[in-house]
Amino acid sequence: MQTIRRLEELREAISGFRAAGERVAFVPTMGALHAGHIALVEEAKLAADRVVVSIFVNPTQFGPSEDFGKYPRKELADSRLLAGAGVDLLWLPSVEEMYPGGPEIDVRASEIGNVLDGAHRPGHFDGVTTVVARLFGQVRPDVALFGEKDWQQLAVIRRMAADLKLGIAIQGVPTQREDDGLALSSRNAYLLPEDRAKAVALPRALGAAERTIATGGDPAAALAQAIDTLSAAGFDVDYVELRDAATLGSPIEGQPMRLLAAARIGGTRLIDNIAVSYE
Ligand code: PAF
């Protein structure tokens, strides 16, 4: 695996792939990698000839009171994991290369980035779209892969790629879960053992709400029940919502729907989501 820290060298390596007629798949990450990221790499290997992974803890997607400073950074372990998984190129841009300073052009996520997580983390998705647009400009992949665990992020990036006519296919990869159902996340590392034990209430509450709605139960009652269950388990709930899977607006009859939740346990904010289909 090549490890590259300078844009000039990245461009050269990508040009080499292109000159050999190879397609490039890209997996952007913030590091602290786990089996969920490796699932993205495995799908990326099937989608193209070469796999590029980036690690960049993006300051612009963290709010002032969020965990940018303490976000786990594990470059050596991550690099070994990626090499073992068969990644061709690890791209490690510097903050200076990503954000040279001065008046810069941002990409705004707009309405789809202002609801759900965006309403609780103002500016978060503008930071995501800005950095992902820059990463796309650097790597210029044919296809980019994102985990469905961050469903809103995936929807926002799909929309960005379509609206800006980037010519990059955006592929979602199903959420990887622990045996008890908790979605894998780099932030699970923050959970104390007692909070980790309680955290399983999140996928369970979503699963119960999904069954109620899928079998014709009242969606509003199902969402209220999920909020009650999570509160009783010790969560501080930001939202549990049923939305149109693509636009994240109100559900539209006959269109795919998604149940999404965000809640804090012991100071750690967890998110999760699942598909809902009427039986
Ligand atoms: O999902 C993440 O790890 C980040 O939000 C991403 C897409 C790498 C942008 O910084």
JSON list of C-alpha atoms in Angstrom, two decimals, residues 136-235:
[
{"chain": "A", "resi": 136, "resn": "PHE", "atom": "CA", "xyz": [-13.36, 14.23, -4.60]},
{"chain": "A", "resi": 137, "resn": "GLY", "atom": "CA", "xyz": [-11.43, 16.96, -6.45]},
{"chain": "A", "resi": 138, "resn": "GLN", "atom": "CA", "xyz": [-8.16, 15.55, -5.13]},
{"chain": "A", "resi": 139, "resn": "VAL", "atom": "CA", "xyz": [-8.81, 11.84, -5.76]},
{"chain": "A", "resi": 140, "resn": "ARG", "atom": "CA", "xyz": [-11.22, 12.16, -8.75]},
{"chain": "A", "resi": 141, "resn": "PRO", "atom": "CA", "xyz": [-12.68, 8.67, -8.23]},
{"chain": "A", "resi": 142, "resn": "ASP", "atom": "CA", "xyz": [-15.17, 6.80, -10.40]},
{"chain": "A", "resi": 143, "resn": "VAL", "atom": "CA", "xyz": [-17.09, 5.60, -7.37]},
{"chain": "A", "resi": 144, "resn": "ALA", "atom": "CA", "xyz": [-17.11, 6.61, -3.69]},
{"chain": "A", "resi": 145, "resn": "LEU", "atom": "CA", "xyz": [-18.46, 4.48, -0.86]},
{"chain": "A", "resi": 146, "resn": "PHE", "atom": "CA", "xyz": [-20.16, 5.61, 2.35]},
{"chain": "A", "resi": 147, "resn": "GLY", "atom": "CA", "xyz": [-21.70, 3.68, 5.24]},
{"chain": "A", "resi": 148, "resn": "GLU", "atom": "CA", "xyz": [-25.48, 3.62, 5.61]},
{"chain": "A", "resi": 149, "resn": "LYS", "atom": "CA", "xyz": [-24.98, 4.12, 9.36]},
{"chain": "A", "resi": 150, "resn": "ASP", "atom": "CA", "xyz": [-24.61, 7.83, 8.54]},
{"chain": "A", "resi": 151, "resn": "TRP", "atom": "CA", "xyz": [-27.77, 7.77, 6.41]},
{"chain": "A", "resi": 152, "resn": "GLN", "atom": "CA", "xyz": [-28.23, 11.54, 6.30]},
{"chain": "A", "resi": 153, "resn": "GLN", "atom": "CA", "xyz": [-24.59, 12.01, 5.27]},
{"chain": "A", "resi": 154, "resn": "LEU", "atom": "CA", "xyz": [-25.09, 9.46, 2.47]},
{"chain": "A", "resi": 155, "resn": "ALA", "atom": "CA", "xyz": [-28.28, 11.23, 1.31]},
{"chain": "A", "resi": 156, "resn": "VAL", "atom": "CA", "xyz": [-26.57, 14.65, 1.40]},
{"chain": "A", "resi": 157, "resn": "ILE", "atom": "CA", "xyz": [-23.55, 13.40, -0.58]},
{"chain": "A", "resi": 158, "resn": "ARG", "atom": "CA", "xyz": [-25.75, 11.63, -3.14]},
{"chain": "A", "resi": 159, "resn": "ARG", "atom": "CA", "xyz": [-27.57, 14.91, -3.60]},
{"chain": "A", "resi": 160, "resn": "MET", "atom": "CA", "xyz": [-24.34, 16.88, -3.86]},
{"chain": "A", "resi": 161, "resn": "ALA", "atom": "CA", "xyz": [-22.90, 14.50, -6.48]},
{"chain": "A", "resi": 162, "resn": "ALA", "atom": "CA", "xyz": [-26.14, 14.71, -8.51]},
{"chain": "A", "resi": 163, "resn": "ASP", "atom": "CA", "xyz": [-26.63, 18.49, -8.21]},
{"chain": "A", "resi": 164, "resn": "LEU", "atom": "CA", "xyz": [-23.00, 19.37, -8.95]},
{"chain": "A", "resi": 165, "resn": "LYS", "atom": "CA", "xyz": [-22.91, 16.78, -11.79]},
{"chain": "A", "resi": 166, "resn": "LEU", "atom": "CA", "xyz": [-19.70, 15.32, -10.37]},
{"chain": "A", "resi": 167, "resn": "GLY", "atom": "CA", "xyz": [-19.86, 12.14, -12.46]},
{"chain": "A", "resi": 168, "resn": "ILE", "atom": "CA", "xyz": [-18.98, 10.07, -9.37]},
{"chain": "A", "resi": 169, "resn": "ALA", "atom": "CA", "xyz": [-21.20, 7.11, -8.45]},
{"chain": "A", "resi": 170, "resn": "ILE", "atom": "CA", "xyz": [-22.13, 7.18, -4.75]},
{"chain": "A", "resi": 171, "resn": "GLN", "atom": "CA", "xyz": [-22.54, 3.72, -3.24]},
{"chain": "A", "resi": 172, "resn": "GLY", "atom": "CA", "xyz": [-24.06, 3.07, 0.19]},
{"chain": "A", "resi": 173, "resn": "VAL", "atom": "CA", "xyz": [-22.87, 0.06, 2.20]},
{"chain": "A", "resi": 174, "resn": "PRO", "atom": "CA", "xyz": [-25.13, -1.55, 4.85]},
{"chain": "A", "resi": 175, "resn": "THR", "atom": "CA", "xyz": [-24.44, -0.80, 8.52]},
{"chain": "A", "resi": 176, "resn": "GLN", "atom": "CA", "xyz": [-22.18, -3.28, 10.30]},
{"chain": "A", "resi": 177, "resn": "ARG", "atom": "CA", "xyz": [-23.38, -4.22, 13.79]},
{"chain": "A", "resi": 178, "resn": "GLU", "atom": "CA", "xyz": [-22.08, -5.82, 16.97]},
{"chain": "A", "resi": 179, "resn": "ASP", "atom": "CA", "xyz": [-23.66, -9.19, 17.91]},
{"chain": "A", "resi": 180, "resn": "ASP", "atom": "CA", "xyz": [-26.24, -7.41, 20.09]},
{"chain": "A", "resi": 181, "resn": "GLY", "atom": "CA", "xyz": [-27.21, -5.04, 17.25]},
{"chain": "A", "resi": 182, "resn": "LEU", "atom": "CA", "xyz": [-25.32, -1.85, 18.19]},
{"chain": "A", "resi": 183, "resn": "ALA", "atom": "CA", "xyz": [-24.12, -0.14, 15.00]},
{"chain": "A", "resi": 184, "resn": "LEU", "atom": "CA", "xyz": [-20.32, -0.01, 14.70]},
{"chain": "A", "resi": 185, "resn": "SER", "atom": "CA", "xyz": [-18.99, 3.53, 15.14]},
{"chain": "A", "resi": 186, "resn": "SER", "atom": "CA", "xyz": [-15.65, 5.09, 16.02]},
{"chain": "A", "resi": 187, "resn": "ARG", "atom": "CA", "xyz": [-17.50, 6.93, 18.81]},
{"chain": "A", "resi": 188, "resn": "ASN", "atom": "CA", "xyz": [-18.48, 3.62, 20.52]},
{"chain": "A", "resi": 189, "resn": "ALA", "atom": "CA", "xyz": [-14.94, 3.75, 21.96]},
{"chain": "A", "resi": 190, "resn": "TYR", "atom": "CA", "xyz": [-16.13, 6.60, 24.24]},
{"chain": "A", "resi": 191, "resn": "LEU", "atom": "CA", "xyz": [-18.79, 4.40, 25.91]},
{"chain": "A", "resi": 192, "resn": "LEU", "atom": "CA", "xyz": [-18.16, 3.31, 29.48]},
{"chain": "A", "resi": 193, "resn": "PRO", "atom": "CA", "xyz": [-19.04, -0.39, 30.06]},
{"chain": "A", "resi": 194, "resn": "GLU", "atom": "CA", "xyz": [-22.34, 0.47, 31.80]},
{"chain": "A", "resi": 195, "resn": "ASP", "atom": "CA", "xyz": [-23.33, 2.81, 28.94]},
{"chain": "A", "resi": 196, "resn": "ARG", "atom": "CA", "xyz": [-22.26, 0.25, 26.34]},
{"chain": "A", "resi": 197, "resn": "ALA", "atom": "CA", "xyz": [-24.68, -2.23, 27.98]},
{"chain": "A", "resi": 198, "resn": "LYS", "atom": "CA", "xyz": [-27.51, 0.33, 27.77]},
{"chain": "A", "resi": 199, "resn": "ALA", "atom": "CA", "xyz": [-26.64, 1.39, 24.20]},
{"chain": "A", "resi": 200, "resn": "VAL", "atom": "CA", "xyz": [-28.30, -1.70, 22.72]},
{"chain": "A", "resi": 201, "resn": "ALA", "atom": "CA", "xyz": [-31.65, -0.04, 23.52]},
{"chain": "A", "resi": 202, "resn": "LEU", "atom": "CA", "xyz": [-31.11, 2.19, 20.45]},
{"chain": "A", "resi": 203, "resn": "PRO", "atom": "CA", "xyz": [-31.24, -0.50, 17.71]},
{"chain": "A", "resi": 204, "resn": "ARG", "atom": "CA", "xyz": [-33.91, -2.35, 19.70]},
{"chain": "A", "resi": 205, "resn": "ALA", "atom": "CA", "xyz": [-36.16, 0.72, 19.95]},
{"chain": "A", "resi": 206, "resn": "LEU", "atom": "CA", "xyz": [-35.77, 1.35, 16.21]},
{"chain": "A", "resi": 207, "resn": "GLY", "atom": "CA", "xyz": [-36.50, -2.31, 15.45]},
{"chain": "A", "resi": 208, "resn": "ALA", "atom": "CA", "xyz": [-39.67, -2.26, 17.58]},
{"chain": "A", "resi": 209, "resn": "ALA", "atom": "CA", "xyz": [-40.89, 0.98, 15.94]},
{"chain": "A", "resi": 210, "resn": "GLU", "atom": "CA", "xyz": [-40.16, -0.45, 12.49]},
{"chain": "A", "resi": 211, "resn": "ARG", "atom": "CA", "xyz": [-42.25, -3.57, 13.22]},
{"chain": "A", "resi": 212, "resn": "THR", "atom": "CA", "xyz": [-45.16, -1.47, 14.47]},
{"chain": "A", "resi": 213, "resn": "ILE", "atom": "CA", "xyz": [-45.13, 0.78, 11.39]},
{"chain": "A", "resi": 214, "resn": "ALA", "atom": "CA", "xyz": [-44.48, -2.06, 8.93]},
{"chain": "A", "resi": 215, "resn": "THR", "atom": "CA", "xyz": [-47.52, -3.95, 10.23]},
{"chain": "A", "resi": 216, "resn": "GLY", "atom": "CA", "xyz": [-49.82, -0.96, 9.89]},
{"chain": "A", "resi": 217, "resn": "GLY", "atom": "CA", "xyz": [-49.49, 0.58, 13.36]},
{"chain": "A", "resi": 218, "resn": "ASP", "atom": "CA", "xyz": [-49.68, 4.33, 13.93]},
{"chain": "A", "resi": 219, "resn": "PRO", "atom": "CA", "xyz": [-46.25, 5.85, 13.05]},
{"chain": "A", "resi": 220, "resn": "ALA", "atom": "CA", "xyz": [-46.64, 8.74, 15.53]},
{"chain": "A", "resi": 221, "resn": "ALA", "atom": "CA", "xyz": [-47.38, 6.29, 18.38]},
{"chain": "A", "resi": 222, "resn": "ALA", "atom": "CA", "xyz": [-44.46, 4.08, 17.32]},
{"chain": "A", "resi": 223, "resn": "LEU", "atom": "CA", "xyz": [-42.04, 7.04, 17.38]},
{"chain": "A", "resi": 224, "resn": "ALA", "atom": "CA", "xyz": [-43.37, 8.21, 20.77]},
{"chain": "A", "resi": 225, "resn": "GLN", "atom": "CA", "xyz": [-42.95, 4.67, 22.13]},
{"chain": "A", "resi": 226, "resn": "ALA", "atom": "CA", "xyz": [-39.34, 4.56, 20.86]},
{"chain": "A", "resi": 227, "resn": "ILE", "atom": "CA", "xyz": [-38.56, 7.89, 22.56]},
{"chain": "A", "resi": 228, "resn": "ASP", "atom": "CA", "xyz": [-40.09, 6.63, 25.84]},
{"chain": "A", "resi": 229, "resn": "THR", "atom": "CA", "xyz": [-38.11, 3.37, 25.66]},
{"chain": "A", "resi": 230, "resn": "LEU", "atom": "CA", "xyz": [-34.85, 5.23, 25.03]},
{"chain": "A", "resi": 231, "resn": "SER", "atom": "CA", "xyz": [-35.50, 7.75, 27.81]},
{"chain": "A", "resi": 232, "resn": "ALA", "atom": "CA", "xyz": [-36.28, 4.89, 30.23]},
{"chain": "A", "resi": 233, "resn": "ALA", "atom": "CA", "xyz": [-32.97, 3.24, 29.23]},
{"chain": "A", "resi": 234, "resn": "GLY", "atom": "CA", "xyz": [-31.10, 6.43, 30.21]},
{"chain": "A", "resi": 235, "resn": "PHE", "atom": "CA", "xyz": [-30.78, 8.10, 26.79]}
]
